[in-house]
Coordinates of C-alpha atoms and ligand atoms in Angstrom, one line a residue:
X1 CA 7.4 27.1 -39.2
X2 CA 10.4 26.9 -37.0
X3 CA 8.3 27.0 -33.9
X4 CA 6.0 24.4 -35.3
X5 CA 8.9 22.1 -35.8
X6 CA 10.0 22.6 -32.2
X7 CA 6.5 21.8 -30.9
X8 CA 6.3 18.7 -33.0
X9 CA 9.5 17.5 -31.5
X10 CA 8.3 18.0 -28.0
X11 CA 5.0 16.2 -28.6
X12 CA 6.8 13.4 -30.4
X13 CA 9.1 12.9 -27.4
X14 CA 6.2 12.7 -25.1
X15 CA 4.3 10.2 -27.3
X16 CA 7.4 8.2 -27.8
X17 CA 7.9 7.9 -24.0
X18 CA 4.3 6.6 -23.7
X19 CA 4.6 4.0 -26.6
X20 CA 4.6 0.8 -24.6
X21 CA 4.7 -1.9 -27.3
X22 CA 5.7 -2.6 -30.9
X23 CA 2.2 -1.8 -32.2
X24 CA 2.0 1.7 -30.7
X25 CA 5.6 2.4 -31.9
X26 CA 4.5 1.5 -35.4
X27 CA 1.4 3.7 -35.1
X28 CA 3.7 6.6 -34.0
X29 CA 5.9 6.1 -37.0
X30 CA 2.9 6.2 -39.3
X31 CA 1.6 9.3 -37.6
X32 CA 4.8 11.3 -38.0
X33 CA 6.7 9.7 -40.8
X34 CA 4.0 8.0 -42.9
X35 CA 3.1 9.1 -46.4
X36 CA 0.3 11.2 -45.1
X37 CA 2.1 12.0 -41.8
X38 CA 3.0 15.2 -40.0
X39 CA 6.4 15.5 -41.6
X40 CA 5.1 14.8 -45.1
X41 CA 2.5 17.5 -44.5
X42 CA 5.2 20.1 -43.6
X43 CA 7.2 19.1 -46.6
X44 CA 4.3 19.8 -48.9
X45 CA 4.0 23.3 -47.5
X46 CA 7.6 24.0 -48.4
X47 CA 7.1 25.2 -52.0
X48 CA 4.7 27.9 -50.8
X49 CA 7.1 29.5 -48.4
X50 CA 9.1 32.8 -48.9
X51 CA 12.1 32.2 -51.1
X52 CA 14.7 33.3 -48.6
X53 CA 13.4 30.9 -45.9
X54 CA 13.0 27.9 -48.1
X55 CA 16.5 26.4 -48.0
X56 CA 16.8 26.8 -44.2
X57 CA 13.4 25.3 -43.6
X58 CA 14.2 22.5 -46.0
X59 CA 17.3 21.6 -44.0
X60 CA 15.4 21.8 -40.7
X61 CA 12.7 19.6 -42.0
X62 CA 15.2 17.0 -43.2
X63 CA 16.9 17.1 -39.8
X64 CA 13.6 16.6 -38.1
X65 CA 12.8 13.6 -40.3
X66 CA 16.2 12.0 -39.7
X67 CA 15.9 12.6 -35.9
X68 CA 12.4 11.1 -35.7
X69 CA 13.5 8.1 -37.8
X70 CA 16.5 7.4 -35.6
X71 CA 14.5 7.7 -32.4
X72 CA 11.8 5.3 -33.6
X73 CA 14.4 2.8 -34.8
X74 CA 16.3 2.9 -31.5
X75 CA 13.0 2.5 -29.6
X76 CA 12.1 -0.5 -31.7
X77 CA 15.4 -2.2 -31.2
X78 CA 15.3 -1.5 -27.5
X79 CA 11.9 -2.9 -27.3
X80 CA 12.7 -6.2 -29.0
X81 CA 15.7 -6.6 -26.7
X82 CA 13.5 -6.1 -23.7
X83 CA 11.0 -8.7 -24.9
X84 CA 13.9 -11.1 -25.3
X85 CA 15.0 -10.5 -21.7
X86 CA 11.4 -10.9 -20.5
X87 CA 11.2 -14.2 -22.3
X88 CA 14.4 -15.6 -20.8
X89 CA 13.1 -14.6 -17.4
X90 CA 10.4 -17.2 -17.8
X91 CA 10.2 -19.7 -15.0
X92 CA 12.6 -22.5 -16.2
X93 CA 11.3 -24.9 -13.5
X94 CA 7.9 -25.2 -15.4
X95 CA 7.5 -28.2 -17.7
X96 CA 8.7 -27.2 -21.2
X97 CA 6.4 -26.9 -24.3
X98 CA 7.1 -29.7 -26.7
X99 CA 6.3 -30.0 -30.3
X100 CA 6.1 -33.5 -31.7
X101 CA 8.9 -33.9 -34.3
X102 CA 7.8 -35.0 -37.8
X103 CA 8.0 -38.7 -38.8
X104 CA 8.9 -40.5 -41.9
X105 CA 5.9 -41.4 -44.1
X106 CA 5.1 -45.1 -44.2
X107 CA 5.6 -45.2 -48.0
X108 CA 9.1 -43.6 -47.6
X109 CA 9.9 -46.1 -44.8
X110 CA 8.8 -49.1 -47.0
X111 CA 10.8 -47.6 -49.9
X112 CA 13.9 -47.3 -47.8
X113 CA 13.5 -50.9 -46.6
X114 CA 13.2 -52.1 -50.2
X115 CA 16.2 -50.0 -51.3
X116 CA 18.3 -51.3 -48.5
X117 CA 17.7 -54.9 -49.4
X118 CA 18.7 -54.4 -53.0
X119 CA 21.7 -52.2 -52.1
X120 CA 22.9 -55.1 -49.9
X121 CA 22.7 -57.3 -53.1
X122 CA 24.8 -54.9 -55.1
X123 CA 22.1 -52.9 -56.9
X124 CA 22.6 -49.2 -57.4
X125 CA 19.7 -46.7 -56.9
X126 CA 19.0 -44.5 -60.0
X127 CA 16.4 -41.9 -60.6
X128 CA 15.0 -40.1 -63.6
X129 CA 12.3 -37.6 -64.8
X130 CA 8.6 -38.0 -64.0
X131 CA 7.7 -36.2 -67.3
X132 CA 8.7 -38.4 -70.2
X133 CA 8.3 -38.9 -73.9
X134 CA 6.5 -41.8 -75.6
X135 CA 9.8 -43.3 -76.6
X136 CA 10.9 -43.9 -73.0
X137 CA 7.5 -44.8 -71.7
X138 CA 6.3 -47.1 -74.5
X139 CA 8.3 -47.5 -77.7
X140 CA 11.6 -48.6 -76.1
X141 CA 9.7 -51.1 -73.9
X142 CA 8.1 -52.8 -76.9
X143 CA 4.6 -51.5 -76.0
X144 CA 2.9 -51.3 -79.4
X145 CA 0.8 -48.4 -80.6
X146 CA -2.5 -50.4 -80.3
X147 CA -1.8 -51.2 -76.6
X148 CA -4.6 -49.8 -74.4
X149 CA -2.2 -48.1 -72.0
X150 CA -1.1 -45.8 -74.9
X151 CA -4.6 -44.4 -75.1
X152 CA -4.9 -40.8 -74.0
X153 CA -7.4 -42.0 -71.3
X154 CA -5.0 -44.5 -69.9
X155 CA -2.0 -42.2 -69.6
X156 CA -1.7 -38.6 -68.4
X157 CA -0.7 -36.8 -71.6
X158 CA 0.7 -33.2 -71.1
X159 CA 0.7 -32.7 -74.8
X160 CA 1.5 -34.7 -77.9
X161 CA 4.4 -37.0 -77.1
X162 CA 4.9 -35.6 -73.5
X163 CA 3.4 -37.6 -70.7
X164 CA 3.7 -38.5 -67.0
X165 CA 5.5 -41.8 -66.8
X166 CA 3.3 -44.8 -66.0
X167 CA 6.3 -46.9 -64.8
X168 CA 9.9 -46.3 -63.8
X169 CA 11.1 -48.6 -66.6
X170 CA 11.8 -45.3 -68.4
X171 CA 14.8 -44.9 -66.1
X172 CA 16.1 -48.3 -67.0
X173 CA 15.9 -47.4 -70.7
X174 CA 17.8 -44.2 -69.9
X175 CA 20.6 -46.0 -68.0
X176 CA 21.0 -48.7 -70.7
X177 CA 21.2 -46.0 -73.4
X178 CA 23.9 -44.2 -71.4
X179 CA 26.1 -47.1 -70.4
X180 CA 26.9 -50.6 -71.3
X181 CA 26.6 -53.8 -69.1
X182 CA 27.2 -54.9 -66.4
X183 CA 24.2 -53.0 -65.1
X184 CA 22.6 -53.8 -61.7
X185 CA 20.3 -51.1 -60.6
X186 CA 16.9 -50.3 -59.1
X187 CA 14.7 -47.3 -59.8
X188 CA 12.3 -46.1 -57.2
X189 CA 9.9 -43.3 -57.9
X190 CA 6.4 -41.9 -58.5
X191 CA 4.4 -43.1 -61.4
X192 CA 1.0 -41.9 -62.7
X193 CA -2.1 -43.6 -64.2
X194 CA -5.5 -42.0 -64.6
X195 CA -7.3 -44.7 -62.8
X196 CA -10.5 -43.9 -60.8
X197 CA -9.5 -43.8 -57.2
X198 CA -10.7 -46.6 -54.9
X199 CA -9.4 -48.8 -52.1
X200 CA -6.7 -50.3 -54.3
X201 CA -6.2 -47.7 -57.0
X202 CA -4.6 -44.2 -57.0
X203 CA -3.7 -42.0 -59.9
X204 CA -0.2 -41.6 -58.4
X205 CA 1.7 -44.4 -56.7
X206 CA 5.3 -45.5 -56.1
X207 CA 7.1 -48.2 -57.9
X208 CA 10.5 -49.9 -57.6
X209 CA 11.8 -51.5 -60.7
X210 CA 15.0 -53.5 -60.8
X211 CA 17.3 -54.4 -63.7
X212 CA 20.3 -56.6 -64.0
X213 CA 22.0 -57.0 -67.4
X214 CA 25.3 -58.7 -68.3
X215 CA 26.5 -61.6 -70.4
X216 CA 24.8 -64.8 -69.2
X217 CA 22.4 -63.4 -66.6
X218 CA 19.9 -66.2 -66.1
X219 CA 16.3 -66.7 -64.9
X220 CA 17.7 -68.5 -61.8
X221 CA 19.6 -65.3 -60.9
X222 CA 16.2 -63.5 -60.9
X223 CA 14.8 -66.3 -58.7
X224 CA 17.7 -66.0 -56.3
X225 CA 17.5 -62.2 -56.0
X226 CA 13.7 -62.2 -55.5
X227 CA 13.9 -65.1 -53.0
X228 CA 16.3 -63.1 -50.8
X229 CA 14.2 -60.0 -51.2
X230 CA 11.0 -61.7 -50.1
X231 CA 12.6 -63.3 -47.1
X232 CA 14.2 -60.1 -45.9
X233 CA 11.1 -58.1 -46.5
X234 CA 8.4 -60.5 -45.1
X235 CA 10.4 -62.9 -42.9
X236 CA 12.7 -65.9 -43.3
X237 CA 9.9 -68.4 -43.6
X238 CA 8.4 -66.7 -46.6
X239 CA 8.0 -68.9 -49.7
X240 CA 8.1 -67.5 -53.2
X241 CA 6.4 -68.9 -56.3
X242 CA 6.5 -67.8 -60.0
X243 CA 3.5 -68.0 -62.3
X244 CA 3.8 -67.6 -66.0
X245 CA 2.5 -64.2 -67.2
X246 CA 2.9 -61.7 -70.0
X247 CA 4.6 -58.3 -70.3
X248 CA 5.6 -56.7 -73.6
X249 CA 9.1 -55.9 -72.3
X250 CA 10.0 -59.3 -70.9
X251 CA 10.1 -62.8 -72.3
X252 CA 9.5 -65.1 -70.5
X253 CA 7.5 -63.2 -67.9
X254 CA 6.2 -64.1 -64.5
X255 CA 4.0 -62.9 -61.7
X256 CA 5.6 -63.5 -58.4
X257 CA 3.7 -64.4 -55.2
X258 CA 4.8 -64.8 -51.6
X259 CA 3.2 -67.1 -49.1
X260 CA 0.5 -65.1 -47.3
X261 CA 2.1 -63.2 -44.5
X262 CA -1.1 -63.0 -42.5
X263 CA -2.1 -66.7 -42.4
X264 CA 1.4 -68.1 -43.3
X265 CA -0.1 -69.8 -46.4
X266 CA -3.0 -71.6 -44.6
X267 CA -5.6 -69.4 -46.4
X268 CA -7.4 -66.3 -45.1
X269 CA -9.5 -63.3 -46.2
X270 CA -6.4 -61.2 -47.2
X271 CA -5.1 -63.9 -49.6
X272 CA -8.7 -64.8 -50.8
X273 CA -8.1 -68.3 -49.2
X274 CA -5.3 -69.1 -51.7
X275 CA -2.4 -68.9 -49.3
X276 CA -0.5 -66.6 -51.7
X277 CA -0.2 -62.9 -52.3
X278 CA 1.0 -61.4 -55.5
X279 CA 3.8 -58.9 -54.9
X280 CA 5.5 -58.2 -58.2
X281 CA 6.0 -58.8 -61.9
X282 CA 9.2 -59.9 -63.5
X283 CA 10.9 -61.6 -66.4
X284 CA 13.9 -61.8 -68.7
X285 CA 14.4 -58.5 -70.7
X286 CA 13.0 -58.8 -74.2
X287 CA 15.6 -58.7 -77.1
X288 CA 13.3 -55.9 -78.5
X289 CA 14.3 -53.7 -75.5
X290 CA 18.0 -54.3 -76.0
X291 CA 17.5 -53.5 -79.7
X292 CA 15.8 -50.2 -78.8
X293 CA 18.7 -49.1 -76.6
X294 CA 21.2 -50.1 -79.3
X295 CA 22.9 -53.1 -77.6
X296 CA 24.5 -55.6 -80.0
X297 CA 22.3 -58.6 -80.9
X298 CA 22.6 -61.8 -78.7
X299 CA 25.4 -60.4 -76.5
X300 CA 23.6 -59.6 -73.3
X301 CA 20.8 -61.1 -71.2
X302 CA 19.1 -59.7 -68.2
X303 CA 16.2 -59.8 -65.8
X304 CA 13.9 -57.0 -64.7
X305 CA 11.1 -56.8 -62.2
X306 CA 8.6 -54.2 -60.9
X307 CA 6.6 -53.8 -57.7
X308 CA 4.2 -51.2 -56.3
X309 CA 5.5 -49.8 -53.0
X310 CA 2.0 -49.0 -51.7
X311 CA 0.9 -52.6 -52.2
X312 CA 4.0 -53.9 -50.4
X313 CA 3.3 -51.5 -47.5
X314 CA -0.4 -52.5 -47.4
X315 CA 0.5 -56.2 -47.2
X316 CA 3.2 -55.7 -44.6
X317 CA 1.0 -53.7 -42.3
X318 CA -2.4 -55.1 -43.1
X319 CA -3.8 -51.8 -44.5
X320 CA -6.9 -52.3 -46.7
X321 CA -7.2 -48.9 -48.3
X322 CA -4.5 -47.2 -50.4
X323 CA -6.1 -43.7 -49.9
X324 CA -5.0 -43.7 -46.3
X325 CA -1.4 -43.1 -47.4
X326 CA -2.4 -39.8 -49.2
X327 CA -5.0 -38.3 -46.9
X328 CA -2.4 -36.9 -44.4
X329 CA -4.4 -38.0 -41.4
X330 CA -1.9 -38.0 -38.6
X331 CA -3.9 -40.6 -36.6
X332 CA -3.1 -43.1 -39.4
X333 CA 0.4 -41.9 -40.3
X334 CA 1.8 -42.0 -36.7
X335 CA 1.2 -45.7 -36.4
X336 CA 4.2 -46.7 -38.4
Ligands
2NL1 C1 4.5 -54.9 -62.4 C2 5.5 -55.5 -63.4 C3 7.6 -55.2 -64.4 C4 9.6 -54.8 -65.7 C5 8.6 -54.3 -64.8 C6 11.3 -53.9 -67.2 C7 12.1 -52.9 -67.6 C8 12.8 -52.9 -68.7 C9 12.9 -54.1 -69.4 C10 12.1 -55.1 -69.0 CL1 13.8 -51.6 -69.2 N1 11.3 -55.0 -67.9 N2 10.5 -53.9 -66.1 C11 9.6 -56.1 -66.0 C12 8.6 -57.0 -65.6 C13 7.6 -56.5 -64.8 O1 6.6 -54.7 -63.6 O2 3.5 -55.5 -62.2 N3 4.9 -53.8 -61.8 C14 4.1 -53.2 -60.8

């Protein structure tokens, strides 16, 4: 066996010298040191050897194994160093390869613009969980049990009482529960509704809700804030109008329109020839909501509003299909 070991060494050295790349080095390692390799084969023959030779042969075999391992390791390191030198020897006068850096998604951009405007008005940004309980999504917001949105088909239920939030008002409830007024915050985030997908509906979209609560917050404060928002978002000449509406969590409630940013209010296809575009819903926080979060009766007033980020982005950029935001088509995304 001793002679065998010697000849294995010699062949190995020759083969090692010929191994010209990482793949052949690896093949060499498998051939000699693999589980079914030459060394393993010798090891297996050890138990059948004469008793007095066994310890010596065992040692020799171990030495052989260590030696081969070391040589392969060195060769591998050597090799990767060589490749590096070869790479750095590339002709630096050639034009470089260039990978286009990623860009910010149009929804994120719109969200950032919205956030910045409200931050400049003193609002804080707050976030909360997307998986919620019925209390935060419905009960605390005065949405009664018989309301259609509480149906299992109109909300993504995970299990009884656990659901994907359908608006970010849940976060407003959480911050009111946690602290007392003055509160002035906006809540951007993803919301979920099991609507059939079409040009204007998606089962997931982004919302920004705003909340201001203190003693003597008035409807005119809401009008002032939304006026500034509309002008900063869509241009100084933008007009704002409030139409009476209904939400279970605000009283009174309004739907808010801006003068059409495409035709400047003259009437066009985008605004259905009305001259106005609906951008958000708003109102004065219902006393029922204050009751749900444990605020004392008649002490505070506040306004709240909510808008869909996709809708704002679509109006701003003249996009007519919400699905474009989520299809990851770079030809669309890189335009913003
Ligand atoms: C819409 C309308 C709205 C709110 C959201 C709100 C939150 C609390 C209390 C009262 Cl905690 N209101 N949020 C109020 C009015 C409208 O959203 O159409 N959003 C897309």
